mmCIF file of N, CA and C in Angstrom:
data_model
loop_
_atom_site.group_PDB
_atom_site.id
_atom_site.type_symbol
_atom_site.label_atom_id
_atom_site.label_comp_id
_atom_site.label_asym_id
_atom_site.label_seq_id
_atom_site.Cartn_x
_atom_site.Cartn_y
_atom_site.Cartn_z
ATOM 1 N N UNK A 166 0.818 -1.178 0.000
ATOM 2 C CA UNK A 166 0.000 0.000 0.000
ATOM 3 C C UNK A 166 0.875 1.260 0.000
ATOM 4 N N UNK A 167 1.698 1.173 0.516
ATOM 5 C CA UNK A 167 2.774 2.383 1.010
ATOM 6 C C UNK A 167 3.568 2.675 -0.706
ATOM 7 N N UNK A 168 3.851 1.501 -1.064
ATOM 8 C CA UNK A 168 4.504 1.823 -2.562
ATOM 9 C C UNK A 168 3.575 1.769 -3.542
ATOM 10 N N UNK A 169 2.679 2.039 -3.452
ATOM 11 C CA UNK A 169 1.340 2.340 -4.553
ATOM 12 C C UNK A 169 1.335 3.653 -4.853
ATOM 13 N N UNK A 170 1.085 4.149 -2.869
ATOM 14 C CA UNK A 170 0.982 5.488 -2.544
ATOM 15 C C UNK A 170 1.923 6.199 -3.406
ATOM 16 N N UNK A 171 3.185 5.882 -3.006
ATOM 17 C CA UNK A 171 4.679 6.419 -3.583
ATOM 18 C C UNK A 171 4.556 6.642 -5.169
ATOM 19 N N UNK A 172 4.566 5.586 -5.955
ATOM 20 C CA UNK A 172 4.301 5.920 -7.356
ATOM 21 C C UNK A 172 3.021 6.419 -7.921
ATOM 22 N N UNK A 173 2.127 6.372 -6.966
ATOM 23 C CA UNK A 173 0.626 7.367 -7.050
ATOM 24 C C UNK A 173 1.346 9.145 -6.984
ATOM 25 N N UNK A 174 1.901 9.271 -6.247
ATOM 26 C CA UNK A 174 2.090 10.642 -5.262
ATOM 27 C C UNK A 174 3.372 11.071 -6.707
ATOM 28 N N UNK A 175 4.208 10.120 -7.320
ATOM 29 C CA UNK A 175 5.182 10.625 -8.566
ATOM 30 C C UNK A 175 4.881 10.951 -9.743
ATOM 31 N N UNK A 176 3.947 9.798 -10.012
ATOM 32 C CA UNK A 176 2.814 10.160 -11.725
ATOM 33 C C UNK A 176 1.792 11.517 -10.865
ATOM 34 N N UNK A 177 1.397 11.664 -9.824
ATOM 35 C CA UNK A 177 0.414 12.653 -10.019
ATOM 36 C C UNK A 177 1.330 13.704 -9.950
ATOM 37 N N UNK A 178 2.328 14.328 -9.347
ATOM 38 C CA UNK A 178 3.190 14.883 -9.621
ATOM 39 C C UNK A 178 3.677 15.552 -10.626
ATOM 40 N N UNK A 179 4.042 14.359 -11.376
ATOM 41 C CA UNK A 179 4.991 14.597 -12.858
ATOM 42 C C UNK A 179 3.879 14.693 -13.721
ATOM 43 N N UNK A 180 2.176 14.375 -13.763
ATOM 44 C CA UNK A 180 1.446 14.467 -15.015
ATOM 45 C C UNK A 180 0.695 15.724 -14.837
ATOM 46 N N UNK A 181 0.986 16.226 -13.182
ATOM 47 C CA UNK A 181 -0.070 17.404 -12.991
ATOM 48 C C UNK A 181 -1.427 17.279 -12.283
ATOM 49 N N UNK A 182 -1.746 15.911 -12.063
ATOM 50 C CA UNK A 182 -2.897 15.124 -11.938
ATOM 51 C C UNK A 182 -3.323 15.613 -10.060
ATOM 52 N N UNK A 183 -3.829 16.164 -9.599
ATOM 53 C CA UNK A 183 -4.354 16.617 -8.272
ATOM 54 C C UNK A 183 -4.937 15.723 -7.407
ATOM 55 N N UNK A 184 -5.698 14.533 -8.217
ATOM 56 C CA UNK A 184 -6.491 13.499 -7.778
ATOM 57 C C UNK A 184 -5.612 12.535 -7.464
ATOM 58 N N UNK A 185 -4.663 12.089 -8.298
ATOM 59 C CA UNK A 185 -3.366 11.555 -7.725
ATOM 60 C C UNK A 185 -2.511 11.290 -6.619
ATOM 61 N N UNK A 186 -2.552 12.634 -6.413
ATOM 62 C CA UNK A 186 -1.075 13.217 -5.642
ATOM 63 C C UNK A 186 -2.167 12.786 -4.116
ATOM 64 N N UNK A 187 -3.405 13.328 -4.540
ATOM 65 C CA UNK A 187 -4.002 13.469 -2.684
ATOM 66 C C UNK A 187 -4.515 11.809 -2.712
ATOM 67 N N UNK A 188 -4.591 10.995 -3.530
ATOM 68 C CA UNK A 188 -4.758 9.459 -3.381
ATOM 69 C C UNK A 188 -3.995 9.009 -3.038
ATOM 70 N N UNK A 189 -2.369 9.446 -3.272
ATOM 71 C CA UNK A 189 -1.302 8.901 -2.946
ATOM 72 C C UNK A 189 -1.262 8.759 -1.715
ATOM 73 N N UNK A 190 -1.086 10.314 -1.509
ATOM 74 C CA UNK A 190 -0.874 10.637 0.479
ATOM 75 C C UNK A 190 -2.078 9.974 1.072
ATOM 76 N N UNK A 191 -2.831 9.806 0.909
ATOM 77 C CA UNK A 191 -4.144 9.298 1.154
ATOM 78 C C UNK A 191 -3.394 7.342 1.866
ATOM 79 N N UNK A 192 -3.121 6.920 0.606
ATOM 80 C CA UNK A 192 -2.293 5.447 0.437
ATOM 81 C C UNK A 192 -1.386 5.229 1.332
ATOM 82 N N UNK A 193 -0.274 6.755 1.657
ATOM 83 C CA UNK A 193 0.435 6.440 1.915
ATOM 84 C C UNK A 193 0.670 6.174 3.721
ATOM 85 N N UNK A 194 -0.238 7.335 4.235
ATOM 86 C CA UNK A 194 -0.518 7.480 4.868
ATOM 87 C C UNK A 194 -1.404 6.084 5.971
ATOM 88 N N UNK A 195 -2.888 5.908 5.237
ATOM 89 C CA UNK A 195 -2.778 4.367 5.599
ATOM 90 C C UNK A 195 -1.572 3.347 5.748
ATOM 91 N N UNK A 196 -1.063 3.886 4.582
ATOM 92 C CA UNK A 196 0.055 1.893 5.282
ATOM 93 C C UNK A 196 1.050 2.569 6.183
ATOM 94 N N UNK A 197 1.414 3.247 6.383
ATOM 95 C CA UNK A 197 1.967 3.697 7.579
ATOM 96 C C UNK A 197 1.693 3.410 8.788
ATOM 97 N N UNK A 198 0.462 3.588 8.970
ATOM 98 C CA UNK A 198 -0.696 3.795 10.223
ATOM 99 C C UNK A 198 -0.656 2.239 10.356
ATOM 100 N N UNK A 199 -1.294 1.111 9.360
ATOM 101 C CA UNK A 199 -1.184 -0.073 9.250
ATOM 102 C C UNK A 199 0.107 -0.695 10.053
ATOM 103 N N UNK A 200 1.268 -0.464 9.218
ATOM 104 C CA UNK A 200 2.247 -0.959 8.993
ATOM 105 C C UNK A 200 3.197 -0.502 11.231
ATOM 106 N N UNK A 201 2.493 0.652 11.254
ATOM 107 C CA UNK A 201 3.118 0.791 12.720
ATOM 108 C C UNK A 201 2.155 -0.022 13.742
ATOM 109 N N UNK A 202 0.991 0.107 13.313
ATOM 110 C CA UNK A 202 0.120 -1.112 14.493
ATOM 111 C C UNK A 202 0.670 -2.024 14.110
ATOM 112 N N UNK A 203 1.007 -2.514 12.957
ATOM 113 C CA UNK A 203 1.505 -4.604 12.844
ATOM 114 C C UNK A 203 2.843 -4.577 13.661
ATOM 115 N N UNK A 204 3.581 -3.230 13.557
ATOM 116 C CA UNK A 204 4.881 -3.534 13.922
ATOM 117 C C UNK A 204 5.149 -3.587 15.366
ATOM 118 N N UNK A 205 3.873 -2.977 16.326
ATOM 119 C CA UNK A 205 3.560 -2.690 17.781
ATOM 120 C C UNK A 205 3.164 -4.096 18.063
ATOM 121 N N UNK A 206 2.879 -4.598 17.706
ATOM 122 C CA UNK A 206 2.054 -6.290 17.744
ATOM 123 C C UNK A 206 0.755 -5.919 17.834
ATOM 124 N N UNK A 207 0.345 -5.203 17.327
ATOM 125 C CA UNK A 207 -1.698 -5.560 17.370
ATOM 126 C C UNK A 207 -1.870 -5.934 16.259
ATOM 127 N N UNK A 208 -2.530 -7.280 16.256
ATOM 128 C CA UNK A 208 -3.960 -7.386 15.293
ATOM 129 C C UNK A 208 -4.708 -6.466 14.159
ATOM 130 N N UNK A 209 -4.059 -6.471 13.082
ATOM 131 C CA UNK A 209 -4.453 -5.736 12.105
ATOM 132 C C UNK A 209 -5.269 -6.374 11.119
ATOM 133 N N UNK A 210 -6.824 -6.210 11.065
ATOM 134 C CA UNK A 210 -7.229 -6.857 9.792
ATOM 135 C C UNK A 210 -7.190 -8.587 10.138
ATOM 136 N N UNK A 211 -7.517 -9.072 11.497
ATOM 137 C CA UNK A 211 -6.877 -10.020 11.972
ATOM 138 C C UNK A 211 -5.692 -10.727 11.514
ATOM 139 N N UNK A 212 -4.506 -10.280 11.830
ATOM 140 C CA UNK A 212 -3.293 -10.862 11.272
ATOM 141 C C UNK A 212 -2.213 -10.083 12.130
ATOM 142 N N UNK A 213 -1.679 -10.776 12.545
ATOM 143 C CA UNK A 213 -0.457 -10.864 13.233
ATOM 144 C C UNK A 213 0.091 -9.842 13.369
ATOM 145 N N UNK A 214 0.831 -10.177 11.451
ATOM 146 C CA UNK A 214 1.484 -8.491 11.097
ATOM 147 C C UNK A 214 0.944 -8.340 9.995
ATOM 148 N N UNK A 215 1.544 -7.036 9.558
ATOM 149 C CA UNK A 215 1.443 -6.460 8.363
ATOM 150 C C UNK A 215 2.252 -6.496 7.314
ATOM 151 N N UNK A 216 2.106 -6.784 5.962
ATOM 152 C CA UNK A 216 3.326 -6.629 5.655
ATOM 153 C C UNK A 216 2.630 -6.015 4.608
#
């Protein structure tokens, strides 16, 4: 999710695209959030971790 975000947030960027860029951060932002609860040990989405 986090590297979706990333090449979401570069094409909207580089094409000009507005809808993009805030989907990206949007993306990126979630797997972050995700990715630090899996890494705390909680239960994400029931699963362990996150990856």
């Amino acid at each position: 999710m986090i590297i979706v975000g990333v090449i979401l947030l570069i094409v909207g960027f580089l094409l000009g695209i507005s809808i993009l860029w805030t989907i990206g951060i949007v993306l990126v932002v979630i797997g972050l959030i995700l990715w630090l609860l899996g890494a705390l040990g909680h239960a994400v989405g029931g699963r362990r971790h996150y990856y």
